[in-house]
Tab-separated table of C-alpha atoms and ligand atoms in Angstrom:
chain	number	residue	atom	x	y	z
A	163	UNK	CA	0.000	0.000	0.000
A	164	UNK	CA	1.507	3.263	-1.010
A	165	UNK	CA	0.353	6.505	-1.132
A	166	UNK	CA	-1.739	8.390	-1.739
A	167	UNK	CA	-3.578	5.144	-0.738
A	168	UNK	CA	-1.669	5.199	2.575
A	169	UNK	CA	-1.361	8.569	4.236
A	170	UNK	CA	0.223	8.232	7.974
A	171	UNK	CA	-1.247	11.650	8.716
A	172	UNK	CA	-4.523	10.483	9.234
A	173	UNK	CA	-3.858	9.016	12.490
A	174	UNK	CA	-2.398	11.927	13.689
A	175	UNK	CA	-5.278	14.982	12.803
A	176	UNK	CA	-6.533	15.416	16.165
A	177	UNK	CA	-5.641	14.482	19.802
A	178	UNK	CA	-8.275	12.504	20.102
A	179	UNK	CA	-6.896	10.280	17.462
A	180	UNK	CA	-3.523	10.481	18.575
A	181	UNK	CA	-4.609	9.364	22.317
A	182	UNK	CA	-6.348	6.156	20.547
A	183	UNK	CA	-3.416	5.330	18.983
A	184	UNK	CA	-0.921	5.942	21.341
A	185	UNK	CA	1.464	2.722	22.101
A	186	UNK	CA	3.212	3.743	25.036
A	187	UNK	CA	1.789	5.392	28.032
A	188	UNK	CA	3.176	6.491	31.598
A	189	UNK	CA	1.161	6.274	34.813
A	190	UNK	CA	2.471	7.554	38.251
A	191	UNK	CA	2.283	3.985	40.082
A	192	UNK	CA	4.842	3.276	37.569
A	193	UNK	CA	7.277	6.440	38.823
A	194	UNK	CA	9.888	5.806	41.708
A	195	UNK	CA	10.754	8.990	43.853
A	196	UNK	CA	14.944	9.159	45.765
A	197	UNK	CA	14.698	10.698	48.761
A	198	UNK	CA	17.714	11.193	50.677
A	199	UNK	CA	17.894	11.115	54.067
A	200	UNK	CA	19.940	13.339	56.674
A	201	UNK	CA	19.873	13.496	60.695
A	202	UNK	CA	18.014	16.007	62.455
A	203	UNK	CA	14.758	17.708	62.586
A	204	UNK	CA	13.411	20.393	59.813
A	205	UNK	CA	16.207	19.632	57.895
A	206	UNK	CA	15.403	20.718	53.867
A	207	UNK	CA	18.702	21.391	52.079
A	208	UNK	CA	18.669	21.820	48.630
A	209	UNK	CA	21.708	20.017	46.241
A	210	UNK	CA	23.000	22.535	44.566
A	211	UNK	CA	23.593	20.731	41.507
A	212	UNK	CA	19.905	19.208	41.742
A	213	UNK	CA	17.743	22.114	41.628
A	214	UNK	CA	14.367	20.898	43.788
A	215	UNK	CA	16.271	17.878	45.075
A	216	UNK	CA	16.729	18.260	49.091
A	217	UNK	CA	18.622	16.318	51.854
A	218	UNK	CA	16.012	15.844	54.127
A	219	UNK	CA	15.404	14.838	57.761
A	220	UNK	CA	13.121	12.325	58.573
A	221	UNK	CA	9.983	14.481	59.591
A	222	UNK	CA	10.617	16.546	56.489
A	223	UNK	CA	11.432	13.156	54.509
A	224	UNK	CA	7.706	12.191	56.099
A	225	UNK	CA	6.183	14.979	53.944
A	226	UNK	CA	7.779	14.060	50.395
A	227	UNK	CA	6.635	10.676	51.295
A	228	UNK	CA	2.452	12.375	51.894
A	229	UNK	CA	2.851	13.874	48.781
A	230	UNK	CA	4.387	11.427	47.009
A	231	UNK	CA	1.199	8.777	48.298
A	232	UNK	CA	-1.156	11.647	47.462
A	233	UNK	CA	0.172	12.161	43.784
A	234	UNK	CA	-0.360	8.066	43.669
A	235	UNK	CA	3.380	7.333	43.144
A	236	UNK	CA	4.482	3.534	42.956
A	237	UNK	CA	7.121	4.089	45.678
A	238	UNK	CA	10.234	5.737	47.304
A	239	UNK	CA	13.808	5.093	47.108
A	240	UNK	CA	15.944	5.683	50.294
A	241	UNK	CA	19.327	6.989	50.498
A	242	UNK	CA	21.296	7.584	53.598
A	243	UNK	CA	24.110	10.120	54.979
A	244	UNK	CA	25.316	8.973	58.598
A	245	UNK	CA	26.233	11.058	60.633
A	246	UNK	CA	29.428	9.787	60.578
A	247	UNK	CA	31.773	7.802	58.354
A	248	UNK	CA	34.519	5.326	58.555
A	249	UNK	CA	36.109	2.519	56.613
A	250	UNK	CA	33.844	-0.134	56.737
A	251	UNK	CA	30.670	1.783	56.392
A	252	UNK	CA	29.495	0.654	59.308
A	253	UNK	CA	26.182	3.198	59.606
A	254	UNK	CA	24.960	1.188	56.709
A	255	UNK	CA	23.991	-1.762	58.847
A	256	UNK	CA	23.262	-0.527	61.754
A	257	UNK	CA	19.676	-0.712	64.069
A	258	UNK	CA	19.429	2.817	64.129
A	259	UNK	CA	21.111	3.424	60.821
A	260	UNK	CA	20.130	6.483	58.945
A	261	UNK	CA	17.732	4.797	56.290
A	262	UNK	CA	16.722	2.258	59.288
A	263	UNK	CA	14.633	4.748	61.362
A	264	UNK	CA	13.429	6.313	58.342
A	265	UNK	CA	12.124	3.308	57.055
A	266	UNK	CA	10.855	2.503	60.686
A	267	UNK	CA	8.603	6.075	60.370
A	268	UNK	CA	7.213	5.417	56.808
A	269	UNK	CA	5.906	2.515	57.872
A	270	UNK	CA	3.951	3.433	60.997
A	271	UNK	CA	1.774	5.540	58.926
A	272	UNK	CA	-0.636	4.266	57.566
A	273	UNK	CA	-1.421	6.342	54.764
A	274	UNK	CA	1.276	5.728	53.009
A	275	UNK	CA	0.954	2.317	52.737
A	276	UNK	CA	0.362	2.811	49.350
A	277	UNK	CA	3.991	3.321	48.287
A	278	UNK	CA	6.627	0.651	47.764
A	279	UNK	CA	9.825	1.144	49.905
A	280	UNK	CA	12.432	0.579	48.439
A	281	UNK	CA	16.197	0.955	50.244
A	282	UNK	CA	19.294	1.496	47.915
A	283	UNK	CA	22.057	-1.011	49.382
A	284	UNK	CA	25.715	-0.052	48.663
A	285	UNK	CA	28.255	1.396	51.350
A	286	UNK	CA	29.637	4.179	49.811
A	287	UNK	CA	27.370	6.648	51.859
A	288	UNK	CA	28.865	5.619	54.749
A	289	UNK	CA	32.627	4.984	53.841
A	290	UNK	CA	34.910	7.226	54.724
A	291	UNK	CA	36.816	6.477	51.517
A	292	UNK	CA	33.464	7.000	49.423
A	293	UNK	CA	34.260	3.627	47.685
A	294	UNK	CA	30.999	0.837	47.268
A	295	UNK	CA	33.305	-1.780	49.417
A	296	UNK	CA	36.199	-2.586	51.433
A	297	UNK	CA	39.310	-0.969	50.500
A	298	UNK	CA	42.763	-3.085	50.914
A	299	UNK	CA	45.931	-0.565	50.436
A	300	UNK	CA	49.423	-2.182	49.836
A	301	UNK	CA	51.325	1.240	49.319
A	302	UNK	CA	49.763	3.526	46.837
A	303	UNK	CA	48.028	0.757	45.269
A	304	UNK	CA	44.227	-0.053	46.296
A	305	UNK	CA	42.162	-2.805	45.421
A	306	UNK	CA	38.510	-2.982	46.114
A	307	UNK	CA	37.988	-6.751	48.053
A	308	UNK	CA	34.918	-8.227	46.683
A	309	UNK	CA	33.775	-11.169	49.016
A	310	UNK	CA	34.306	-8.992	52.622
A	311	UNK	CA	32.378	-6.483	50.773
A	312	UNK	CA	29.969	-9.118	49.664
A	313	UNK	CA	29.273	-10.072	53.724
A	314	UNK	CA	28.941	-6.314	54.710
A	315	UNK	CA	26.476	-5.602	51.873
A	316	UNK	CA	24.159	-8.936	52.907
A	317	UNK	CA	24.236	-7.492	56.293
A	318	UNK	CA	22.975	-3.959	54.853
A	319	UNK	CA	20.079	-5.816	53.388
A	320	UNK	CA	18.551	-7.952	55.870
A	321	UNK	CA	19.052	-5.046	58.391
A	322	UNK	CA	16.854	-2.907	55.647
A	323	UNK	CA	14.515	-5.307	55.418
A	324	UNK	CA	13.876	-6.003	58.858
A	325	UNK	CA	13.479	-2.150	59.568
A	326	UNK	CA	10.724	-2.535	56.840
A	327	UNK	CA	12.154	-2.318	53.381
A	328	UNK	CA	9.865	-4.031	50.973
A	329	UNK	CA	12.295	-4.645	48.841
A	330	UNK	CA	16.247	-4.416	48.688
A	331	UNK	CA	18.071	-2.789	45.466
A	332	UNK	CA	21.816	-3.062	46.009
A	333	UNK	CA	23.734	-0.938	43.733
A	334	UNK	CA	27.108	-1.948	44.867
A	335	UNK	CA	28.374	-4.084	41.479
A	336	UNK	CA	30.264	-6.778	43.725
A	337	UNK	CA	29.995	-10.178	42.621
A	338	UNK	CA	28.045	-12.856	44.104
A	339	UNK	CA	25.793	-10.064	46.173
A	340	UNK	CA	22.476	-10.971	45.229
A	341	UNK	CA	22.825	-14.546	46.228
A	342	UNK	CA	24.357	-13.692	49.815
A	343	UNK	CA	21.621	-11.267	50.499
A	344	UNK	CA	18.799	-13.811	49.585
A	345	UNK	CA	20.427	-15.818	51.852
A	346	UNK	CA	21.316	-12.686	54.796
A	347	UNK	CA	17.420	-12.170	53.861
A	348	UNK	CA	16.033	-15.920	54.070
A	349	UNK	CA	18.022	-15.827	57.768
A	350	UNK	CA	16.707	-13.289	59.057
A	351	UNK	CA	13.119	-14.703	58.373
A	352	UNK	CA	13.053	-11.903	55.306
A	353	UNK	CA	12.114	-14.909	52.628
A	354	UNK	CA	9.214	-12.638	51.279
A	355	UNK	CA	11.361	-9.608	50.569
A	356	UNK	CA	11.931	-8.952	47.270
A	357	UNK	CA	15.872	-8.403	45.441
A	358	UNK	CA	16.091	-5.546	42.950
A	359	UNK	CA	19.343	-5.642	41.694
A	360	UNK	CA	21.228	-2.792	39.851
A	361	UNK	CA	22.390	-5.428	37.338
A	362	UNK	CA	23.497	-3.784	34.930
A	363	UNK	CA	25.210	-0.569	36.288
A	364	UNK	CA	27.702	1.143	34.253
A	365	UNK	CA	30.593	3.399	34.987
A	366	UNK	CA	29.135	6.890	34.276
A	367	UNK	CA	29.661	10.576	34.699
A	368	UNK	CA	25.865	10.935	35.089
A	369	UNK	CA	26.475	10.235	38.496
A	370	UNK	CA	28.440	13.006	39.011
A	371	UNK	CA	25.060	15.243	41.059
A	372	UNK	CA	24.469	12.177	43.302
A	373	UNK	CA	27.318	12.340	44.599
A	374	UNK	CA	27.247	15.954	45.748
A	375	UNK	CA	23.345	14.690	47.143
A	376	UNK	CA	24.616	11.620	49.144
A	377	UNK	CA	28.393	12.975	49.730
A	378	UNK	CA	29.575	9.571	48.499
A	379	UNK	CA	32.280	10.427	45.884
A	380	UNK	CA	35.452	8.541	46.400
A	381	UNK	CA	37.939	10.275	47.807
A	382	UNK	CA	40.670	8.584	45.288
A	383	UNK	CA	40.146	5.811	42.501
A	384	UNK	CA	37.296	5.552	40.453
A	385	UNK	CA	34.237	2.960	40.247
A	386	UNK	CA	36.076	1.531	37.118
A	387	UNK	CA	37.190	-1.555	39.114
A	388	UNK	CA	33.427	-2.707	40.202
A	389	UNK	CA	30.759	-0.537	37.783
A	390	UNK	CA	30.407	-1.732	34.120
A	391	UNK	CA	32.891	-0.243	30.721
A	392	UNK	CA	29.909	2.020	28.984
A	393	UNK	CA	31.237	0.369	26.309
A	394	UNK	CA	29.684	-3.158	26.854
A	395	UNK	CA	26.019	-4.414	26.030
A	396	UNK	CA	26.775	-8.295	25.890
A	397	UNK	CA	28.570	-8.123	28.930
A	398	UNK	CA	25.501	-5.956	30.650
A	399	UNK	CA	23.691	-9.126	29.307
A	400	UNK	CA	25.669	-11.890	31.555
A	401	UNK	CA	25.743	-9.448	34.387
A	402	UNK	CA	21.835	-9.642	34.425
A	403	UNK	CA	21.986	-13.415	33.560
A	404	UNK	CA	24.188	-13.784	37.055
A	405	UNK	CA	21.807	-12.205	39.104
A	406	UNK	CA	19.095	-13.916	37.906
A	407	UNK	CA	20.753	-16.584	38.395
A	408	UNK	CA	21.553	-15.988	42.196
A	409	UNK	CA	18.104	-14.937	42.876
A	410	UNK	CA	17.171	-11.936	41.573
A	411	UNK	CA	13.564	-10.559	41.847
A	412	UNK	CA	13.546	-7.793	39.361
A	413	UNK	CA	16.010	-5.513	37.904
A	414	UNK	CA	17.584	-1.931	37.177
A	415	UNK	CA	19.208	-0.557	34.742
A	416	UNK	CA	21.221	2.217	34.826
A	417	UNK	CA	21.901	4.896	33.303
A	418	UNK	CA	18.617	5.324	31.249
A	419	UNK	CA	19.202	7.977	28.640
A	420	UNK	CA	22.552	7.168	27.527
A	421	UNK	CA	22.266	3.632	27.621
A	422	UNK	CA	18.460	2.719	26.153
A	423	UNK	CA	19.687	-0.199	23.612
A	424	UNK	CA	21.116	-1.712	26.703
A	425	UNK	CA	17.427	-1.581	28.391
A	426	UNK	CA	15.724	-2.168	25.051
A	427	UNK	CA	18.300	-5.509	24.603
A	428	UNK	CA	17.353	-6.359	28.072
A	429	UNK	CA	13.277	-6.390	27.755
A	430	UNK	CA	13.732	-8.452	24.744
A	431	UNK	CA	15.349	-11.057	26.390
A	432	UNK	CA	14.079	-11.228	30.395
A	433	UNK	CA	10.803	-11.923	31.822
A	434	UNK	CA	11.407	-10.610	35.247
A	435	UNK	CA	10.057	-7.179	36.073
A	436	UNK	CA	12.941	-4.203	34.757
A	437	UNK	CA	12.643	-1.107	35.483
A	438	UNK	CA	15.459	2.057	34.668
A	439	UNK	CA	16.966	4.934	36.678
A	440	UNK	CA	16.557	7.742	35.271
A	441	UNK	CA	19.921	9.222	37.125
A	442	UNK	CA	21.117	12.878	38.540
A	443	UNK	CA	22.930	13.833	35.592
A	444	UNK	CA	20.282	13.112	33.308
A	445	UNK	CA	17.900	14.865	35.496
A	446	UNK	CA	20.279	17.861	36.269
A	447	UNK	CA	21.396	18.580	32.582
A	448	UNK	CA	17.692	19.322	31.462
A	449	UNK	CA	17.397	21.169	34.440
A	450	UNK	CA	20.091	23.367	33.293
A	451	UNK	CA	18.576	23.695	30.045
A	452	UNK	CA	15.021	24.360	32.023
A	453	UNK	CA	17.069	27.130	33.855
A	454	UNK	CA	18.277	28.844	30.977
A	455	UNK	CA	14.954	28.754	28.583
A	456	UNK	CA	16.432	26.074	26.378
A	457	UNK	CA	14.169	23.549	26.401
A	458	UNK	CA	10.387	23.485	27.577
A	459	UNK	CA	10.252	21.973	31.148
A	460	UNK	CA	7.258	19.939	30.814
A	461	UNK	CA	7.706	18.417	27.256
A	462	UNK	CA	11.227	17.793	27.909
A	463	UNK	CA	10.382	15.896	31.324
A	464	UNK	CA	7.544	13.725	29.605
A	465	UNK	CA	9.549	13.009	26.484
A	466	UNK	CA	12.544	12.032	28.468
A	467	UNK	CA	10.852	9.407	30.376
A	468	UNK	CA	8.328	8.120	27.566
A	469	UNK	CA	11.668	7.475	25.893
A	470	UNK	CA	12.862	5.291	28.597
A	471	UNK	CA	9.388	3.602	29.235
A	472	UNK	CA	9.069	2.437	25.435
A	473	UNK	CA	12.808	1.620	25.508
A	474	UNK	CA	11.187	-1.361	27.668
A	475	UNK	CA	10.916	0.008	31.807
A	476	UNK	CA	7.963	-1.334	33.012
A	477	UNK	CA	8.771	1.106	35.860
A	478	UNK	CA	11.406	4.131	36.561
A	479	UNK	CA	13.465	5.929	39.466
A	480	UNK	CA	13.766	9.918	38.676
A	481	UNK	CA	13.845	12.697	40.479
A	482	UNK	CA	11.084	14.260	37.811
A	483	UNK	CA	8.145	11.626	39.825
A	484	UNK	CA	6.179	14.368	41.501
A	485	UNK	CA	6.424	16.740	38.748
A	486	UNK	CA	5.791	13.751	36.580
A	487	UNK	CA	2.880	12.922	38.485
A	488	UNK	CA	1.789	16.264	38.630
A	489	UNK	CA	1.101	16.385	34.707
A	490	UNK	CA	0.016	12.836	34.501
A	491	UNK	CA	-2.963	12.846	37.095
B	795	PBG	C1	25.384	4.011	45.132
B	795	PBG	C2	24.551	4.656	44.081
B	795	PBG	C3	24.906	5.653	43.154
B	795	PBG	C4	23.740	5.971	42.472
B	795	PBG	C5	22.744	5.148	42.955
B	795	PBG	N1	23.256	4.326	43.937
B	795	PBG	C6	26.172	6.390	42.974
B	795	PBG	C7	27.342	5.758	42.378
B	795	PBG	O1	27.364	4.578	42.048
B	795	PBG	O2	28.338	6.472	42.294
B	795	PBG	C8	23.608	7.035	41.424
B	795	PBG	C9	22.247	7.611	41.279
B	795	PBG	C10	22.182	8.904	40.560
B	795	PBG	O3	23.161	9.378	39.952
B	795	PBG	O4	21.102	9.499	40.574
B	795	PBG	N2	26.406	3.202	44.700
């Protein structure tokens, strides 16, 4: 059929049309809000590099999470800074740990039930060093050790999860995590408590905002060691078919923007429940564009994350969910 017979145009004339035969939609239960987490009371400090992104303290952290239920949000992602930092990370696990009591407080209201908790595990919030594990030194060389890490990062989880985490997302790139935190999870009677692993979690400059947010950047090194070469999609592929392998529940994959055929490749081949983060650089860059009259806020925002969504996220973490939201309902 060619034209004039076919003329694509005629799907497009009005919105009305267009909304009938629109493939790929978004929906706010689908959108993940960050919130990161800070001690103290009426604590709303704003990341400089994030415009609208705060480190907040709990009570304040309790009012992103009522507006976040109210806008109908499908959860929250918690981040921690400890008050204080050494070289094991050892605020990450503990009872009264940063993200701990936060996650305690969500939970005993009841309204917002409604929204999935979800606690980022890693330890580079609470390092001293800013690295995602253990650091040996043997002069001026470092190496980061993988299976101490590994035991640190299980302990992270089922302490999470037993301060009420419904479901664990490490982001730490170690090997052999996933399977030692179903297990940390299983022992501490956590069996129904889902693993979202960051599978597939690439090296990237995007991340360059978050650290300013969660003070995590290494102090020396990179990530290079542990996070994935940008470089490699078949590789991305056997890191997801590992942690599937060790248990994985669902995944992330991350970045989003620069790295959609890796997402795209993904969906085609796994059944399990993927969803994308949608990460600070991405978010701050447009916001720097919003800043300056560049782009259009809104379109820009929508576009952005319809991209990611038909890409193959069933669900995505950005820092755009209320705003998102906000247009959506
Ligand atoms: C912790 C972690 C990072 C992000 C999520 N979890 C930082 C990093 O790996 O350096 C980045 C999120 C973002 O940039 O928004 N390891």
């Amino acid at each position: 059929m060619n034209f004039p017979a076919t003329r694509m145009r005629r799907l497009r004339r009005t919105e009305a049309m267009r909304s009938l035969v629109r493939e790929t939609h978004l929906h706010p239960g689908a959108l993940i809000y960050p919130l990161f987490i800070c001690p103290g009371e009426g604590i709303r400090k704003e990341i400089s590099s994030m415009p609208g992104v705060f480190n907040l303290s709990i009570d304040e952290a309790l009012k992103e999470a009522a507006a976040s239920a109210s806008l109908g949000l499908g959860g929250l992602l918690l981040f921690g800074l400890p008050a204080e930092k050494d070289e094991q990370g050892t605020g990450a696990w503990a009872e009264d740990g940063i993200v701990q009591q936060a996650l305690r407080a969500i939970k005993q209201d009841r309204k917002l039930d409604s929204l999935v908790t979800i606690a980022d595990v890693c330890l580079c919030e609470y390092t001293s060093h800013g690295h995602c594990g253990i650091v040996a030194r043997d002069g001026e060389e470092f190496t980061i050790e993988n299976d101490s890490s590994v035991a640190l990062l299980a302990k992270t989880a089922a302490s999470l999860a037993a301060a009420g985490a419904d479901i664990v997302a490490p982001s730490d790139m170690m090997d052999g995590r996933v399977e030692a935190i179903r297990e940390a999870l299983d022992a501490r009677g956590k069996q129904d408590t889902p693993v979202m692993s960051y599978a597939s979690k690439f090296s990237s400059a995007f991340y360059g905002p978050f650290r300013e947010a969660a003070d995590s950047a290494p102090q020396f090194g990179d990530r290079k060691s542990y996070q994935m070469d940008g470089a490699n999609l078949r590789e991305a592929m056997r890191e997801i078919d590992q942690d599937i392998a060790e248990g994985a529940d669902m995944l992330l994959m991350k970045p989003a923007m620069p790295y959609l055929d890796v997402l795209r490749e993904a969906r085609n081949r796994y059944d399990l429940p993927l969803g994308a983060y949608q990460v600070s650089g991405e978010y701050s860059m447009l916001q720097a564009a919003f800043q300056r009259g560049w782009l259009e806020p809104e379109r820009a925002m929508m576009e952005s994350l319809l991209g990611i969504r038909r890409a193959g996220a069933d669900f995505i973490v950005t820092y755009f969910a209320k705003e998102a939201a906000k247009v959506l309902n």
